[in-house]
Short mmCIF file of N, CA and C in Angstrom, two decimals:
data_model
loop_
_atom_site.label_atom_id
_atom_site.label_comp_id
_atom_site.label_asym_id
_atom_site.label_seq_id
_atom_site.Cartn_x
_atom_site.Cartn_y
_atom_site.Cartn_z
N MET C 1 110.79 89.03 155.45
CA MET C 1 110.70 90.33 155.79
C MET C 1 110.00 90.48 157.71
N LEU C 2 110.67 91.06 158.37
CA LEU C 2 110.71 91.19 159.76
C LEU C 2 109.70 92.64 160.08
N VAL C 3 108.31 92.85 160.37
CA VAL C 3 107.74 93.77 160.42
C VAL C 3 106.92 93.62 161.83
N ASP C 4 107.34 94.92 162.96
CA ASP C 4 106.49 94.79 163.99
C ASP C 4 106.83 93.32 164.66
N ASP C 5 107.70 92.97 164.67
CA ASP C 5 108.11 91.55 165.38
C ASP C 5 107.42 90.50 164.79
N THR C 6 106.70 90.75 163.61
CA THR C 6 106.00 89.44 162.83
C THR C 6 106.60 89.29 161.35
N TYR C 7 106.35 88.35 160.98
CA TYR C 7 106.90 88.03 159.49
C TYR C 7 105.95 88.41 158.30
N ALA C 8 106.20 89.36 157.27
CA ALA C 8 105.42 89.77 156.49
C ALA C 8 105.95 89.35 155.05
N ALA C 9 105.07 88.66 154.32
CA ALA C 9 105.53 88.23 153.15
C ALA C 9 105.36 89.43 152.12
N THR C 10 106.03 89.36 151.10
CA THR C 10 106.02 90.40 149.92
C THR C 10 105.80 89.67 148.78
N PHE C 11 104.78 89.70 147.90
CA PHE C 11 104.45 89.32 146.63
C PHE C 11 104.74 90.03 145.43
N ARG C 12 105.08 89.52 144.49
CA ARG C 12 104.98 90.87 143.10
C ARG C 12 104.56 89.66 141.73
N PHE C 13 103.47 90.48 141.94
CA PHE C 13 102.91 89.92 140.57
C PHE C 13 102.75 90.46 139.01
N ARG C 14 103.15 89.95 138.30
CA ARG C 14 103.39 90.60 136.94
C ARG C 14 102.45 89.67 135.83
N ASP C 15 101.98 90.76 135.05
CA ASP C 15 101.18 90.44 134.08
C ASP C 15 102.40 89.88 133.10
N GLU C 16 101.80 88.59 132.25
CA GLU C 16 102.64 87.94 131.33
C GLU C 16 101.90 88.02 129.90
N PRO C 17 103.05 88.15 129.05
CA PRO C 17 102.30 88.61 127.82
C PRO C 17 101.42 87.46 127.18
N ARG C 18 100.67 87.89 126.16
CA ARG C 18 99.71 86.81 126.14
C ARG C 18 100.40 85.62 125.04
N PRO C 19 99.90 84.74 124.82
CA PRO C 19 100.44 83.40 124.16
C PRO C 19 101.08 83.82 122.64
N GLY C 20 102.00 83.69 122.11
CA GLY C 20 102.44 84.18 120.79
C GLY C 20 102.56 85.74 120.52
N ALA C 21 102.57 86.52 121.66
CA ALA C 21 102.99 88.02 121.47
C ALA C 21 104.14 88.15 120.62
N GLY C 22 105.32 87.63 120.92
CA GLY C 22 106.53 88.10 120.73
C GLY C 22 106.57 87.43 119.18
N PRO C 23 106.37 86.68 118.60
CA PRO C 23 106.35 86.32 117.21
C PRO C 23 105.24 87.07 116.55
N PHE C 24 104.15 87.17 117.31
CA PHE C 24 103.09 88.45 116.29
C PHE C 24 103.87 89.59 116.17
N VAL C 25 104.49 90.05 117.32
CA VAL C 25 104.77 91.49 116.89
C VAL C 25 105.84 91.30 116.14
N SER C 26 106.70 90.60 116.28
CA SER C 26 107.92 90.42 115.39
C SER C 26 107.87 90.31 113.85
N HIS C 27 106.61 89.52 113.48
CA HIS C 27 106.17 89.75 112.11
C HIS C 27 105.56 90.76 111.64
N LEU C 28 104.99 91.63 112.30
CA LEU C 28 104.18 92.94 111.64
C LEU C 28 104.94 93.42 110.64
N PRO C 29 106.27 94.22 111.00
CA PRO C 29 106.95 94.59 109.77
C PRO C 29 107.27 93.86 108.54
N GLY C 30 107.50 92.83 108.49
CA GLY C 30 107.31 92.37 107.31
C GLY C 30 106.09 91.57 106.68
N ARG C 31 105.44 90.97 107.51
CA ARG C 31 104.11 90.79 106.96
C ARG C 31 103.15 91.88 106.47
N HIS C 32 103.17 92.84 107.38
CA HIS C 32 101.88 93.84 107.22
C HIS C 32 102.60 95.19 107.11
N GLY C 33 103.87 95.29 106.91
CA GLY C 33 104.13 96.69 106.73
C GLY C 33 103.98 97.67 107.75
N ILE C 34 103.94 97.30 109.07
CA ILE C 34 103.71 98.01 109.98
C ILE C 34 105.18 98.46 110.43
N THR C 35 105.32 99.63 110.75
CA THR C 35 106.88 100.48 111.07
C THR C 35 107.19 100.74 112.48
N THR C 36 105.83 100.90 113.34
CA THR C 36 105.99 101.15 114.71
C THR C 36 104.93 100.44 115.28
N THR C 37 105.66 99.89 116.64
CA THR C 37 104.33 99.21 117.57
C THR C 37 104.91 100.24 118.85
N MET C 38 103.77 100.15 119.64
CA MET C 38 103.82 100.96 120.57
C MET C 38 102.86 100.18 122.02
N LEU C 39 103.36 100.36 122.85
CA LEU C 39 102.18 100.00 124.17
C LEU C 39 102.22 101.00 125.15
N ILE C 40 100.78 101.43 124.85
CA ILE C 40 100.40 102.63 125.41
C ILE C 40 99.54 102.19 126.58
N SER C 41 99.99 102.26 127.76
CA SER C 41 99.25 101.75 129.11
C SER C 41 99.14 102.78 130.53
N GLY C 42 97.74 102.34 131.36
CA GLY C 42 97.73 103.13 132.47
C GLY C 42 98.45 102.39 133.26
N ASP C 43 99.25 101.47 133.26
CA ASP C 43 99.97 100.57 134.21
C ASP C 43 101.51 101.50 134.79
N ARG C 44 101.94 100.50 135.49
CA ARG C 44 103.33 101.38 136.26
C ARG C 44 104.37 101.24 135.33
N GLU C 45 105.21 101.82 135.00
CA GLU C 45 106.60 102.05 133.96
C GLU C 45 107.15 100.59 134.10
N SER C 46 107.84 100.35 135.33
CA SER C 46 108.47 99.20 135.32
C SER C 46 107.59 97.78 134.77
N GLU C 47 106.15 97.75 134.99
CA GLU C 47 105.30 96.17 134.47
C GLU C 47 104.95 96.69 132.95
N VAL C 48 105.21 97.93 132.39
CA VAL C 48 104.97 98.20 131.15
C VAL C 48 106.10 97.98 130.49
N ARG C 49 107.46 97.89 130.69
CA ARG C 49 108.78 97.95 130.29
C ARG C 49 108.84 96.57 130.24
N TYR C 50 108.47 95.89 131.35
CA TYR C 50 108.59 94.30 131.52
C TYR C 50 108.05 93.38 130.49
N LEU C 51 106.54 93.97 129.89
CA LEU C 51 106.06 93.37 128.89
C LEU C 51 106.54 93.75 127.78
N ALA C 52 106.89 94.95 127.47
CA ALA C 52 107.64 95.52 126.27
C ALA C 52 108.63 94.59 125.94
N ASP C 53 109.46 94.33 127.08
CA ASP C 53 110.88 94.00 126.60
C ASP C 53 110.71 92.34 126.11
N ARG C 54 109.72 91.63 126.94
CA ARG C 54 109.37 90.36 126.41
C ARG C 54 108.81 90.08 125.10
N VAL C 55 108.00 91.32 124.42
CA VAL C 55 107.56 90.91 123.23
C VAL C 55 108.05 91.46 122.26
N GLY C 56 109.12 92.32 122.59
CA GLY C 56 109.92 92.98 121.31
C GLY C 56 109.08 94.40 120.90
N ILE C 57 108.50 95.32 122.02
CA ILE C 57 108.19 96.42 121.68
C ILE C 57 109.06 97.40 122.05
N ASP C 58 109.38 98.60 121.10
CA ASP C 58 110.85 99.60 121.71
C ASP C 58 109.87 100.96 122.29
N VAL C 59 108.83 101.26 121.75
CA VAL C 59 108.32 102.52 121.92
C VAL C 59 107.10 102.06 123.31
N VAL C 60 107.54 102.58 124.39
CA VAL C 60 106.47 102.63 125.59
C VAL C 60 106.31 103.85 126.35
N HIS C 61 104.62 103.90 126.22
CA HIS C 61 103.93 105.25 127.01
C HIS C 61 103.49 104.67 127.87
N ALA C 62 103.75 104.74 129.48
CA ALA C 62 103.35 103.51 130.84
C ALA C 62 102.49 105.49 131.31
N GLU C 63 101.72 104.39 132.51
CA GLU C 63 100.87 105.76 133.48
C GLU C 63 100.10 106.73 132.47
N CYS C 64 99.88 106.37 131.40
CA CYS C 64 99.02 107.16 130.74
C CYS C 64 97.36 106.98 131.06
N SER C 65 96.64 108.60 131.12
CA SER C 65 95.83 108.69 131.54
C SER C 65 94.51 108.12 130.09
N PRO C 66 93.35 108.02 130.45
CA PRO C 66 92.69 107.81 128.76
C PRO C 66 92.97 109.38 128.05
N GLU C 67 93.02 110.41 128.37
CA GLU C 67 93.37 111.29 127.98
C GLU C 67 94.71 111.56 127.42
N ALA C 68 95.76 111.09 127.91
CA ALA C 68 96.95 110.87 127.36
C ALA C 68 96.90 109.88 126.32
N LYS C 69 96.59 108.83 126.58
CA LYS C 69 96.30 107.78 125.18
C LYS C 69 95.82 108.55 124.22
N LEU C 70 94.79 109.44 124.06
CA LEU C 70 94.02 109.93 123.47
C LEU C 70 94.95 111.11 122.33
N GLU C 71 95.69 111.81 123.13
CA GLU C 71 96.83 112.62 122.41
C GLU C 71 97.86 111.63 121.80
N ILE C 72 98.20 110.67 122.37
CA ILE C 72 99.26 109.96 121.91
C ILE C 72 98.88 109.60 120.38
N VAL C 73 97.72 108.98 120.19
CA VAL C 73 96.82 108.35 119.56
C VAL C 73 96.17 109.13 118.18
N ARG C 74 96.26 110.39 118.75
CA ARG C 74 95.95 111.51 117.62
C ARG C 74 97.09 112.00 117.16
N ALA C 75 98.20 112.37 117.77
CA ALA C 75 99.57 112.60 117.16
C ALA C 75 99.92 111.49 116.09
N GLU C 76 99.80 110.36 116.35
CA GLU C 76 100.22 109.28 115.48
C GLU C 76 99.84 109.19 114.50
N THR C 77 98.26 109.38 114.36
CA THR C 77 97.25 109.42 113.20
C THR C 77 97.51 110.32 112.59
N ALA C 78 97.83 111.45 112.86
CA ALA C 78 97.76 112.91 112.03
C ALA C 78 99.10 112.30 111.30
N ARG C 79 100.29 111.64 111.52
CA ARG C 79 101.59 111.42 110.65
C ARG C 79 101.37 110.19 109.96
N ARG C 80 100.45 109.23 110.17
CA ARG C 80 100.24 107.69 109.38
C ARG C 80 99.08 107.10 110.23
N ARG C 81 98.65 105.96 109.39
CA ARG C 81 97.54 105.12 109.66
C ARG C 81 97.78 104.39 110.87
N THR C 82 97.29 104.27 111.67
CA THR C 82 97.06 103.56 113.23
C THR C 82 96.10 102.67 113.25
N LEU C 83 96.56 101.31 114.05
CA LEU C 83 95.77 100.57 114.36
C LEU C 83 95.74 100.56 115.88
N PHE C 84 94.95 100.94 116.77
CA PHE C 84 94.50 100.52 118.28
C PHE C 84 94.02 99.35 118.61
N LEU C 85 94.70 99.01 119.27
CA LEU C 85 94.07 97.90 120.13
C LEU C 85 94.09 97.79 121.57
N GLY C 86 92.82 97.92 122.11
CA GLY C 86 92.19 98.20 123.52
C GLY C 86 91.47 97.13 124.05
N ASP C 87 91.24 96.82 125.10
CA ASP C 87 90.30 95.86 125.73
C ASP C 87 89.70 96.41 127.07
N GLY C 88 89.71 97.80 127.24
CA GLY C 88 88.91 98.23 128.76
C GLY C 88 88.49 99.75 128.48
N VAL C 89 87.54 100.18 129.02
CA VAL C 89 86.82 101.24 128.59
C VAL C 89 87.67 102.52 128.98
N ASN C 90 88.68 102.51 129.40
CA ASN C 90 89.55 103.68 129.37
C ASN C 90 90.30 103.60 127.53
N ASP C 91 89.96 102.69 126.62
CA ASP C 91 90.98 102.63 125.97
C ASP C 91 89.83 103.04 124.68
N ALA C 92 88.64 103.11 125.13
CA ALA C 92 87.57 103.66 123.92
C ALA C 92 87.88 104.87 123.28
N PRO C 93 88.27 106.03 124.11
CA PRO C 93 88.48 107.26 123.35
C PRO C 93 89.42 107.30 122.36
N ALA C 94 90.89 106.62 122.97
CA ALA C 94 91.79 106.38 121.92
C ALA C 94 91.66 105.81 120.74
N MET C 95 90.66 104.63 121.19
CA MET C 95 90.24 103.74 120.00
C MET C 95 89.54 104.73 118.94
N THR C 96 88.63 105.64 119.05
CA THR C 96 87.85 106.02 118.09
C THR C 96 89.14 107.39 117.24
N ALA C 97 90.10 107.66 117.78
CA ALA C 97 90.81 108.61 117.44
C ALA C 97 92.11 107.74 116.28
N ALA C 98 92.10 106.46 116.39
CA ALA C 98 93.16 106.01 115.33
C ALA C 98 92.16 105.67 113.94
N THR C 99 93.05 105.16 113.18
CA THR C 99 92.48 104.88 112.01
C THR C 99 91.64 103.63 112.03
N VAL C 100 92.05 102.72 112.67
CA VAL C 100 91.13 101.55 113.06
C VAL C 100 91.47 101.22 114.35
N GLY C 101 90.27 100.81 114.86
CA GLY C 101 90.15 100.91 116.40
C GLY C 101 89.74 99.13 116.43
N VAL C 102 90.37 98.49 117.44
CA VAL C 102 89.96 96.99 117.54
C VAL C 102 90.00 96.77 119.09
N ALA C 103 88.65 96.08 119.61
CA ALA C 103 88.41 96.09 120.86
C ALA C 103 88.84 94.30 121.13
N PHE C 104 89.46 94.25 122.22
CA PHE C 104 89.51 92.88 122.22
C PHE C 104 88.92 92.20 123.55
N GLY C 105 88.39 91.23 123.00
CA GLY C 105 86.77 90.60 124.20
C GLY C 105 86.09 91.55 123.94
N ARG C 106 84.70 91.14 125.06
CA ARG C 106 83.72 91.70 125.02
C ARG C 106 83.73 92.16 126.41
N ASN C 107 84.65 92.76 127.19
CA ASN C 107 85.03 93.20 128.57
C ASN C 107 84.08 94.40 128.72
N SER C 108 83.74 95.41 127.68
CA SER C 108 83.22 96.73 127.61
C SER C 108 81.92 97.02 126.64
N ASP C 109 80.93 97.27 126.54
CA ASP C 109 80.13 97.61 125.81
C ASP C 109 80.51 98.82 125.02
N ILE C 110 81.16 99.69 125.83
CA ILE C 110 81.66 101.07 125.63
C ILE C 110 82.77 100.86 124.56
N THR C 111 83.90 99.66 125.11
CA THR C 111 84.89 99.71 124.17
C THR C 111 84.16 99.28 122.85
N ALA C 112 83.53 98.13 122.89
CA ALA C 112 82.99 97.54 121.58
C ALA C 112 82.30 98.70 120.91
N GLU C 113 81.54 99.58 121.15
CA GLU C 113 81.02 100.70 120.39
C GLU C 113 81.97 101.49 119.69
N ALA C 114 83.03 101.55 120.17
CA ALA C 114 84.11 102.62 119.75
C ALA C 114 84.98 101.90 118.91
N ALA C 115 84.93 100.56 118.80
CA ALA C 115 85.97 99.94 117.83
C ALA C 115 85.00 99.60 116.44
N ALA C 116 86.08 99.67 115.31
CA ALA C 116 85.52 99.22 114.46
C ALA C 116 85.43 97.85 114.08
N ALA C 117 86.19 97.05 114.98
CA ALA C 117 85.92 95.43 114.81
C ALA C 117 86.23 95.16 116.45
N VAL C 118 85.51 93.93 116.52
CA VAL C 118 85.64 93.23 117.65
C VAL C 118 86.26 91.68 117.74
N VAL C 119 87.37 91.55 118.17
CA VAL C 119 88.13 90.33 118.41
C VAL C 119 87.50 89.57 119.73
N LEU C 120 86.53 88.82 119.84
CA LEU C 120 85.83 88.07 120.88
C LEU C 120 86.75 87.26 121.81
N ASP C 121 87.76 86.23 121.26
CA ASP C 121 88.24 85.49 122.12
C ASP C 121 89.32 86.10 122.38
N SER C 122 89.99 87.44 122.27
CA SER C 122 91.29 88.04 122.72
C SER C 122 92.49 86.93 122.32
N SER C 123 92.40 86.63 121.29
CA SER C 123 93.67 85.73 120.85
C SER C 123 94.50 86.89 120.00
N LEU C 124 95.63 86.91 119.66
CA LEU C 124 96.21 87.42 118.61
C LEU C 124 96.45 86.69 117.18
N GLU C 125 95.98 85.41 117.50
CA GLU C 125 95.79 84.63 116.00
C GLU C 125 94.62 85.15 115.41
N ARG C 126 93.73 85.34 115.91
CA ARG C 126 92.30 86.25 115.59
C ARG C 126 92.57 87.62 114.93
N LEU C 127 93.46 88.42 115.44
CA LEU C 127 93.69 89.82 115.27
C LEU C 127 94.53 89.41 113.99
N ASP C 128 95.46 88.73 113.90
CA ASP C 128 96.38 88.64 112.91
C ASP C 128 95.49 88.12 111.56
N GLU C 129 94.39 87.19 111.58
CA GLU C 129 93.28 86.83 110.53
C GLU C 129 92.70 88.19 110.43
N LEU C 130 92.20 89.05 111.03
CA LEU C 130 91.53 90.15 110.81
C LEU C 130 92.44 91.23 109.76
N ILE C 131 93.64 91.24 110.25
CA ILE C 131 94.63 91.82 109.38
C ILE C 131 94.57 91.57 107.96
N HIS C 132 94.41 90.10 107.99
CA HIS C 132 94.67 89.56 106.70
C HIS C 132 93.54 89.77 105.87
N ILE C 133 92.47 89.41 106.53
CA ILE C 133 91.37 89.77 105.90
C ILE C 133 90.99 90.86 105.34
N GLY C 134 91.01 91.84 106.20
CA GLY C 134 90.92 93.54 106.00
C GLY C 134 91.81 93.71 104.74
N ALA C 135 93.27 93.41 104.45
CA ALA C 135 94.08 93.45 103.30
C ALA C 135 93.47 92.86 102.18
N ARG C 136 92.82 91.77 102.35
CA ARG C 136 92.55 91.07 101.30
C ARG C 136 91.12 91.45 100.34
N MET C 137 90.12 92.06 102.00
CA MET C 137 89.09 92.53 100.87
C MET C 137 89.65 93.89 100.41
N ARG C 138 90.35 94.53 100.97
CA ARG C 138 90.64 96.22 100.34
C ARG C 138 91.22 95.94 98.87
N ARG C 139 92.11 94.82 98.57
CA ARG C 139 92.52 94.30 97.22
C ARG C 139 91.38 94.09 96.38
N ILE C 140 90.39 93.17 96.94
CA ILE C 140 89.32 93.04 95.73
C ILE C 140 88.41 94.01 95.51
N ALA C 141 88.20 94.78 96.79
CA ALA C 141 87.56 95.92 96.47
C ALA C 141 88.20 97.05 95.12
N LEU C 142 89.40 97.08 95.43
CA LEU C 142 89.90 97.95 94.39
C LEU C 142 90.29 97.43 93.10
N GLN C 143 90.60 96.26 92.99
CA GLN C 143 90.47 95.25 91.87
C GLN C 143 89.13 95.50 91.09
N SER C 144 88.22 95.24 91.73
CA SER C 144 86.78 95.39 91.09
C SER C 144 86.47 96.60 90.58
N ALA C 145 86.64 97.70 91.63
CA ALA C 145 86.39 99.06 91.16
C ALA C 145 87.18 99.40 89.88
N LEU C 146 88.71 99.49 90.04
CA LEU C 146 89.37 99.71 89.05
C LEU C 146 89.32 98.96 87.78
N GLY C 147 88.90 97.65 88.10
CA GLY C 147 88.65 96.95 86.68
C GLY C 147 87.61 97.37 86.01
N GLY C 148 86.44 97.31 86.89
CA GLY C 148 85.26 98.05 86.08
C GLY C 148 85.14 99.13 85.62
N MET C 149 85.90 100.12 86.12
CA MET C 149 85.81 101.62 85.61
C MET C 149 86.96 101.74 84.12
N GLY C 150 87.96 100.61 84.61
CA GLY C 150 88.66 100.40 83.11
C GLY C 150 88.08 99.68 81.93
N LEU C 151 87.30 98.74 82.18
CA LEU C 151 86.42 98.55 81.02
C LEU C 151 85.62 99.48 80.77
N ALA C 152 84.89 100.15 81.13
CA ALA C 152 83.95 100.83 81.12
C ALA C 152 84.35 101.93 80.14
N LEU C 153 85.30 102.42 80.60
CA LEU C 153 86.25 103.68 79.84
C LEU C 153 86.52 102.86 78.09
N VAL C 154 86.75 101.74 78.30
CA VAL C 154 87.35 101.03 77.01
C VAL C 154 86.13 100.78 76.43
N GLY C 155 85.16 100.83 76.76
CA GLY C 155 83.57 100.45 76.27
C GLY C 155 83.45 101.80 75.72
N MET C 156 83.68 103.12 76.41
CA MET C 156 82.93 104.38 75.91
C MET C 156 84.12 104.68 74.79
N GLY C 157 85.20 104.23 74.75
CA GLY C 157 86.20 104.68 73.75
C GLY C 157 85.68 104.14 72.50
N LEU C 158 85.43 102.51 72.62
CA LEU C 158 84.72 101.90 71.51
C LEU C 158 83.66 102.77 70.76
N ALA C 159 82.65 103.21 71.75
CA ALA C 159 81.14 103.63 71.43
C ALA C 159 81.73 104.90 70.60
N ALA C 160 82.22 105.73 71.36
CA ALA C 160 82.94 107.01 70.74
C ALA C 160 83.18 106.92 69.22
N PHE C 161 84.06 105.72 68.91
CA PHE C 161 84.76 105.95 67.48
C PHE C 161 83.65 105.00 66.54
N GLY C 162 82.76 104.37 67.05
CA GLY C 162 81.31 104.18 66.57
C GLY C 162 81.50 102.37 66.48
N TRP C 163 82.53 101.63 67.17
CA TRP C 163 83.00 100.65 66.79
C TRP C 163 81.84 99.76 68.09
N LEU C 164 80.87 100.14 68.61
CA LEU C 164 80.20 99.77 69.56
C LEU C 164 78.57 99.96 69.77
N THR C 165 77.78 99.35 69.45
CA THR C 165 75.96 100.15 68.99
C THR C 165 75.89 100.33 70.41
N THR C 166 74.67 101.46 70.61
CA THR C 166 74.02 101.27 71.75
C THR C 166 73.68 100.24 72.78
N VAL C 167 73.15 99.09 72.14
CA VAL C 167 72.83 98.22 72.59
C VAL C 167 73.83 97.10 72.95
N ALA C 168 74.67 97.05 72.20
CA ALA C 168 75.86 96.13 72.51
C ALA C 168 76.64 96.72 73.59
N GLY C 169 76.82 98.16 73.50
CA GLY C 169 77.43 99.16 74.89
C GLY C 169 76.85 99.01 76.06
N ALA C 170 75.49 98.93 76.10
CA ALA C 170 74.66 98.66 77.26
C ALA C 170 74.82 97.01 77.53
N ILE C 171 74.56 96.24 76.79
CA ILE C 171 75.04 94.79 77.23
C ILE C 171 76.51 94.85 77.73
N ALA C 172 77.44 95.29 76.96
CA ALA C 172 78.74 95.27 77.83
C ALA C 172 79.02 95.85 79.00
N GLN C 173 77.92 97.13 79.30
CA GLN C 173 78.17 97.70 80.47
C GLN C 173 77.57 96.79 81.70
N GLU C 174 76.53 95.99 81.41
CA GLU C 174 76.09 95.42 82.29
C GLU C 174 76.67 93.84 82.50
N VAL C 175 77.93 93.37 81.72
CA VAL C 175 78.62 92.25 81.64
C VAL C 175 79.75 92.90 82.34
N ILE C 176 80.06 93.90 82.49
CA ILE C 176 81.28 94.55 83.32
C ILE C 176 80.85 94.77 84.66
N ASP C 177 79.64 95.14 84.93
CA ASP C 177 78.99 95.27 86.16
C ASP C 177 78.70 94.08 86.93
N LEU C 178 78.19 93.07 86.22
CA LEU C 178 78.01 91.81 86.36
C LEU C 178 79.47 91.20 86.97
N GLY C 179 80.73 91.26 86.20
CA GLY C 179 81.89 90.78 86.72
C GLY C 179 82.37 91.56 87.59
N ALA C 180 82.06 92.48 87.88
CA ALA C 180 82.66 93.37 89.25
C ALA C 180 82.03 92.96 90.31
N ILE C 181 80.84 92.96 90.36
CA ILE C 181 80.29 92.11 91.26
C ILE C 181 80.66 90.74 91.83
N LEU C 182 80.55 89.83 90.76
CA LEU C 182 80.95 88.38 91.03
C LEU C 182 82.66 88.61 91.56
N ASN C 183 83.41 89.67 90.88
CA ASN C 183 84.80 89.40 91.52
C ASN C 183 84.90 89.63 93.29
N SER C 184 84.11 90.38 93.31
CA SER C 184 83.89 91.22 94.76
C SER C 184 83.28 90.09 96.05
N ALA C 185 82.29 89.22 95.07
CA ALA C 185 81.96 88.16 95.87
C ALA C 185 82.73 87.25 96.13
#
């Protein structure tokens, strides 16, 4: 390009998606039951659309201020459980409004404080592991709590009909509690 009788070069730099972003986004609905993925960014519309198209995200919000991000996340969280993934200071308010906020990397102490979890190495594989671990922990906690309560109710029923003595009931309750704790561990 010629500008004022001199040549000028125009460069166009684009952010590229993280490695594995496309397969990660495509497996979210089937593997984790996630129904909507959004890209909420303060960057220009063309750049945000480019990234979203590359990884398979349909819902795009570009050129958003931190306040706009916060309002979008609040509205989505009012409708359903949300997971917000952010890596900058401007993501911290939205991260606190989400059901679960995850900070990517240790770029900011503010972001890390706002997040429920921090993925230190900024890899989508680690985020996927975090989601799997969280789901497994929830299953185990529910199993332990509901199983323990169910067995305790059975024990109370047996005691109410006189089929379980006071001492045997106390021992049974300790065994139930120990079983729930061991299952959780």
